[in-house]
CSV table of C-alpha atoms and ligand atoms in Angstrom, one decimal:
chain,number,residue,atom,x,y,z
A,1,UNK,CA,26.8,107.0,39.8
A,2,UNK,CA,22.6,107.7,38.9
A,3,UNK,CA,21.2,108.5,42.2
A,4,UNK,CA,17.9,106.4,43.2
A,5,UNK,CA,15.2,108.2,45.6
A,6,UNK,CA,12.4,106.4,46.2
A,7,UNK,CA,11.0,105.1,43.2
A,8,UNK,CA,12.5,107.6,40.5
A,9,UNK,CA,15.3,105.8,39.0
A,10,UNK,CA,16.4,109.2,37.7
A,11,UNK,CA,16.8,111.9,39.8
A,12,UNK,CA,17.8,115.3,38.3
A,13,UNK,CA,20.5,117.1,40.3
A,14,UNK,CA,22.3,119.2,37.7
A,15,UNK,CA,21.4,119.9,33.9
A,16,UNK,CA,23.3,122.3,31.1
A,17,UNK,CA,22.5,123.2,28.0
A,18,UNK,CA,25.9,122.5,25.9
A,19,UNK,CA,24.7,123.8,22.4
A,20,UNK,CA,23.6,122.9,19.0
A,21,UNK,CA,24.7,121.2,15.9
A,22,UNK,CA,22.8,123.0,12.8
A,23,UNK,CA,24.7,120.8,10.4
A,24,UNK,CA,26.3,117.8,9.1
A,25,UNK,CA,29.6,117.8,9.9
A,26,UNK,CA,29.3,121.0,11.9
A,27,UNK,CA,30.1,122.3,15.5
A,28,UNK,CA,29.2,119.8,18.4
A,29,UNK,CA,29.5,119.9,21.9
A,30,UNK,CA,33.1,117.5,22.9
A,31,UNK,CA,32.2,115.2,25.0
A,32,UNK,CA,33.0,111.5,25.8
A,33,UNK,CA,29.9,111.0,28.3
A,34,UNK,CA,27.6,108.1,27.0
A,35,UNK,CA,25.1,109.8,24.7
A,36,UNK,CA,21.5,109.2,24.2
A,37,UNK,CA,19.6,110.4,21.2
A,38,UNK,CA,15.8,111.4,21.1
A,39,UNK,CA,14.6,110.7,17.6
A,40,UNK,CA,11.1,111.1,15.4
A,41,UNK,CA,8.8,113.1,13.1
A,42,UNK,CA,7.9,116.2,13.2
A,43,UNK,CA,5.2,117.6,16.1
A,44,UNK,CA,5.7,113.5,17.5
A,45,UNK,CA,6.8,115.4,20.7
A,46,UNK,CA,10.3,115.1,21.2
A,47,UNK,CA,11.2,118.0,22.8
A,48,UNK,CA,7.4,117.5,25.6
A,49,UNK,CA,9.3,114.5,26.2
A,50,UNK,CA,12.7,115.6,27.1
A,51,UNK,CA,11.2,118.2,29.5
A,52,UNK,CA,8.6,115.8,31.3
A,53,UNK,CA,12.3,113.0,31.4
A,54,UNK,CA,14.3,115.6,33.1
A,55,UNK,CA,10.9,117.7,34.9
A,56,UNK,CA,11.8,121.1,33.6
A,57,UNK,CA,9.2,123.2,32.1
A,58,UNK,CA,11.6,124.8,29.4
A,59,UNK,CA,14.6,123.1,28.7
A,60,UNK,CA,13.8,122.1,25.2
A,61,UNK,CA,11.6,124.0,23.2
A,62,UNK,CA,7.5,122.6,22.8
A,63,UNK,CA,6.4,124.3,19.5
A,64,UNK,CA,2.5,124.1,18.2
A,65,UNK,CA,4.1,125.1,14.6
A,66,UNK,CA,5.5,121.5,13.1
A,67,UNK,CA,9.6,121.3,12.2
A,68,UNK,CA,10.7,123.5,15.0
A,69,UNK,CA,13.7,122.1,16.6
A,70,UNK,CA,16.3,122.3,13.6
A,71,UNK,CA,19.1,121.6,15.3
A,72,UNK,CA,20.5,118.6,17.2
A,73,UNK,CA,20.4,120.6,21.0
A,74,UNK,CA,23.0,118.7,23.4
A,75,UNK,CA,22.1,118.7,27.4
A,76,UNK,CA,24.4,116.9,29.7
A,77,UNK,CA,22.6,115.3,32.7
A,78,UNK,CA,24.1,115.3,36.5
A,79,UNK,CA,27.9,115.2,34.6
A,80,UNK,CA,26.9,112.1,33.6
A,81,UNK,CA,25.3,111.8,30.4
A,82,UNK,CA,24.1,113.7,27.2
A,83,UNK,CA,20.8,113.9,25.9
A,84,UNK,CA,20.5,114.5,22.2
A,85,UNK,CA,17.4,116.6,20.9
A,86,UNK,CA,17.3,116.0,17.2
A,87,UNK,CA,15.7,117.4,14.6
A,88,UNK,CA,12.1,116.3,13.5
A,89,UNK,CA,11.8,114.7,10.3
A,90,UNK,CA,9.1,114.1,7.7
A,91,UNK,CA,6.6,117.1,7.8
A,92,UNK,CA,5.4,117.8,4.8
A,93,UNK,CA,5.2,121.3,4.9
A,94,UNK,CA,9.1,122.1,5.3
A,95,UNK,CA,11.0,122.7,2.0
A,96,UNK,CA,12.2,119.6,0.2
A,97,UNK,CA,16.0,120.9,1.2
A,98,UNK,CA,15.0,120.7,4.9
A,99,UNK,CA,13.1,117.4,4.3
A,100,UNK,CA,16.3,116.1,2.8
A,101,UNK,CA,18.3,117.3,5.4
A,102,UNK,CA,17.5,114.9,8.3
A,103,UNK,CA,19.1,111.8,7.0
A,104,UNK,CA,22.4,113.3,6.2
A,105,UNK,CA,22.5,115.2,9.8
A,106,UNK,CA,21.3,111.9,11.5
A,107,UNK,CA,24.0,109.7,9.8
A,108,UNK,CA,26.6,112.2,10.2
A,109,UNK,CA,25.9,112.7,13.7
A,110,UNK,CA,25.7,108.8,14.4
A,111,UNK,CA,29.1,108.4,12.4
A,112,UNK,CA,31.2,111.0,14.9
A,113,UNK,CA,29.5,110.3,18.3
A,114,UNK,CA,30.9,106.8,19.4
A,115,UNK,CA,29.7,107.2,22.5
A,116,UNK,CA,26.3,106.9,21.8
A,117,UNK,CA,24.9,104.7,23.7
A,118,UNK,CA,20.9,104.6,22.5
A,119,UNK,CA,18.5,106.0,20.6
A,120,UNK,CA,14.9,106.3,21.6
A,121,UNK,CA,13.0,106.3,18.7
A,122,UNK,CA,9.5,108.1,19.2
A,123,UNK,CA,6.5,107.3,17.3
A,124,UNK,CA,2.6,109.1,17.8
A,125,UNK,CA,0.3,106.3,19.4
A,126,UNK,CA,-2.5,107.4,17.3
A,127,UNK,CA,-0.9,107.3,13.7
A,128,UNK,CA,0.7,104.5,11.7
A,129,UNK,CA,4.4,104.6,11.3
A,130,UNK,CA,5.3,106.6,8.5
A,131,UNK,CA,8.3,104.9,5.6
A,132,UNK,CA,10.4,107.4,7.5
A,133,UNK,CA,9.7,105.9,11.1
A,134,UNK,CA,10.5,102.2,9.5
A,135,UNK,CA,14.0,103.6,7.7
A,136,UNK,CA,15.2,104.6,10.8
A,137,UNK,CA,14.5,101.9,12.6
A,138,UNK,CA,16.4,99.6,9.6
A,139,UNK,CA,19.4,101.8,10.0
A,140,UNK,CA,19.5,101.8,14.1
A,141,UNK,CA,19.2,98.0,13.9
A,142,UNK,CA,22.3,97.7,10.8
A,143,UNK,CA,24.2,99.5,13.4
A,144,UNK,CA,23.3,97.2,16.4
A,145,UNK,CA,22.4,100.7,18.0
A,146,UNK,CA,20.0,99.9,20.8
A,147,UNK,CA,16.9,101.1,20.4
A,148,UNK,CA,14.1,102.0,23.1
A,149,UNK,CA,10.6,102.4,21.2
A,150,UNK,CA,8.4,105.1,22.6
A,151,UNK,CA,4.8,106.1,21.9
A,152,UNK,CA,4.0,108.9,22.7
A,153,UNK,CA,0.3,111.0,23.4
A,154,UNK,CA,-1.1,108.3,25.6
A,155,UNK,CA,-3.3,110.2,27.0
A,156,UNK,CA,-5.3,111.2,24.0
A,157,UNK,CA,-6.6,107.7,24.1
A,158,UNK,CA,-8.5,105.6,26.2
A,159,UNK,CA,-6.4,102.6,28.2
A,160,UNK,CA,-8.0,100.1,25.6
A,161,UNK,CA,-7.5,101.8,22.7
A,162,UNK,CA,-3.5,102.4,24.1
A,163,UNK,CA,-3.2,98.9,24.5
A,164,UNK,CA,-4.5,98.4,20.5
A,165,UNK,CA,-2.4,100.7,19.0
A,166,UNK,CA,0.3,99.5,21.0
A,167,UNK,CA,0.0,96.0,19.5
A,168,UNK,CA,-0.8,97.0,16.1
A,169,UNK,CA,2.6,99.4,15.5
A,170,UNK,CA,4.6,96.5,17.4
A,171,UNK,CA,3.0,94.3,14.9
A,172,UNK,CA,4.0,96.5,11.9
A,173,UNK,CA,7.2,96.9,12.8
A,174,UNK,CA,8.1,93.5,13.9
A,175,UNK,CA,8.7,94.9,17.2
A,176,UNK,CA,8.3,92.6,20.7
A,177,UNK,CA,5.0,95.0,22.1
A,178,UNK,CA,6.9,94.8,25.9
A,179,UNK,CA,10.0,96.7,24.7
A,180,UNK,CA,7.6,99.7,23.3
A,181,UNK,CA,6.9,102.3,26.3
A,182,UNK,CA,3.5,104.4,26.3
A,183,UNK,CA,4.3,108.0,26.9
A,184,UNK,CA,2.6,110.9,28.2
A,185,UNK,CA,4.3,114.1,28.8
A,186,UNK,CA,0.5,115.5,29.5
A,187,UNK,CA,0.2,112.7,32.5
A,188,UNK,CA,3.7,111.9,33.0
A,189,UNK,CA,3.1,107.9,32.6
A,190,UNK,CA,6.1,105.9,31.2
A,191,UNK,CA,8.3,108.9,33.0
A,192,UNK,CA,9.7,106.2,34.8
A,193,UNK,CA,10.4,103.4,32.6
A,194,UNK,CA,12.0,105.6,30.2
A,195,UNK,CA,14.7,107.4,32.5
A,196,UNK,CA,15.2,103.6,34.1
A,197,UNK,CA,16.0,102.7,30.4
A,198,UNK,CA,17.9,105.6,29.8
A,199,UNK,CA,20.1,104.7,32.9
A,200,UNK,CA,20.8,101.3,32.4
A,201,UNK,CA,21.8,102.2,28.4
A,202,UNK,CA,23.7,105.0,29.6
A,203,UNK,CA,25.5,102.9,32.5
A,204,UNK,CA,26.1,99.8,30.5
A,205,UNK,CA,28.0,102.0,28.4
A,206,UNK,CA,30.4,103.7,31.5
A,207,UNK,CA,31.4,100.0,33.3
B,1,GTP,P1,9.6,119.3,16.3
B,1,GTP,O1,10.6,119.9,17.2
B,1,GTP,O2,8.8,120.3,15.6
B,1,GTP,O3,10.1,118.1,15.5
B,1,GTP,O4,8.4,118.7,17.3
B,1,GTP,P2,8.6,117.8,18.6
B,1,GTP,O5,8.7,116.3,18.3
B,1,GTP,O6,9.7,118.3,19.5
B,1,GTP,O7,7.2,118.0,19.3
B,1,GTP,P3,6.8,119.0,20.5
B,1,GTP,O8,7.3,118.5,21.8
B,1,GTP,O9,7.2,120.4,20.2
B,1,GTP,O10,5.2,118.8,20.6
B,1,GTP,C1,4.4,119.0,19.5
B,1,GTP,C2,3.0,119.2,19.9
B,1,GTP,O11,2.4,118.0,20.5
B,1,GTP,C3,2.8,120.3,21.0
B,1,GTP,O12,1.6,121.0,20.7
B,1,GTP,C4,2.7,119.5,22.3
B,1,GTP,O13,2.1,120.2,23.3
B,1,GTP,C5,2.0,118.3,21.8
B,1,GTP,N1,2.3,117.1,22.7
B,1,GTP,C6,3.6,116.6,22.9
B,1,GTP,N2,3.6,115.5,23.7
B,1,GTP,C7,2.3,115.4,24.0
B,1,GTP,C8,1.6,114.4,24.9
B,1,GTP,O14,2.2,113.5,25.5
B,1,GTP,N3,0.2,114.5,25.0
B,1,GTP,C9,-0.5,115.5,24.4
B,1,GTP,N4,-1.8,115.5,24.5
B,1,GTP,N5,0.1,116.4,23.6
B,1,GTP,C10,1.5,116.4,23.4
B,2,MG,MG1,11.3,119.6,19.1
């Protein structure tokens, strides 16, 4: 069972690194815990995000260079759930191999983990969502893959302006605005909501 204290809904109390998969089709960590999958483009702050979720410094790696994390990187959670780390997709400035490498790797890796119970799908507050952003929200939502929205970098913009942007990528993606969660790994806002997410995906999964 996820432990409550106070008001985190997650509380951390043992976290391993299991590994990564470099390929389609290649080495994963076994595992039949309930899986969740962190997903967006390049530098959106994926791996800022999974460190501020789980309140360690350095578990995944924050890079200032774009395209980084090229692996999917597997941590399991209080032997209770994985977190998937995937690789950014979309910046320009990776060969066209790497570019086309995402989708493949994505598919591959949502075809041979059954027990993945969610994807959060993270898009930049400040910047529209790319053709990218929209595919993969088309192919979570073909797959009836539940799908928790998060924008990230709220703290680079004033409450008002957060609120804007929050309507305006809603709007473009024909998403409801209260199932999108404002982020900040700076700040730490939506820290909550997220993990409370993450838990009830996670545990809807186990029962
Ligand atoms: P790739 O692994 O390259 O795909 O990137 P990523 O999505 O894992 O992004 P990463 O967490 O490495 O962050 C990219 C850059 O954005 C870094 O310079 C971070 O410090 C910065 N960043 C990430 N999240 C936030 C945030 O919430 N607020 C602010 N101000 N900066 C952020
Ligand atoms: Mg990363």
């Amino acid at each position: 069972m996820t432990e409550r204290s106070g008001d985190n809904p997650l509380v951390i109390r043992k976290l391993e690194f299991l590994g990564g998969m470099a390929a389609a089709g290649g080495w994963r960590p076994e595992s039949t815990l309930p899986e969740i999958a962190f997903a967006g483009r390049s530098n959106v702050g994926k791996s800022s995000l999974l460190n501020r979720l789980v309140g360690r410094k350095k578990l995944a790696r924050v890079s200032k260079t774009p395209g980084r994390t090229r692996e999917i990187n597997f941590f399991r959670v209080n032997d209770q759930f994985v977190l998937a780390d995937l690789p950014g997709y979309g910046y320009a400035k990776v060969s066209k191999t790497q570019k086309a490498e995402w989708r493949p790797l994505l598919e591959g890796y949502i075809a041979r983990t059954p027990q993945l119970a969610g994807v959060v799908q993270l898009l930049d507050m400040r910047r529209e969502p790319s053709e990218d952003d929209a595919a993969l929200l088309d192919l979570l939502a073909e797959q009836g893959m539940p799908t928790i929205v998060v924008l990230t970098k709220a703290d680079k913009l004033s409450r008002k302006a957060a609120a804007e942007r929050a309507d305006s990528i809603a709007r473009s993606l024909l998403l409801d605005p209260t199932q999108t969660i404002p982020f900040s790994s700076v700040t730490g806002e939506g820290r909550d909501d997220l993990a409370a997410a993450i838990v009830s995906a996670v545990t809807g999964v186990a029962t």
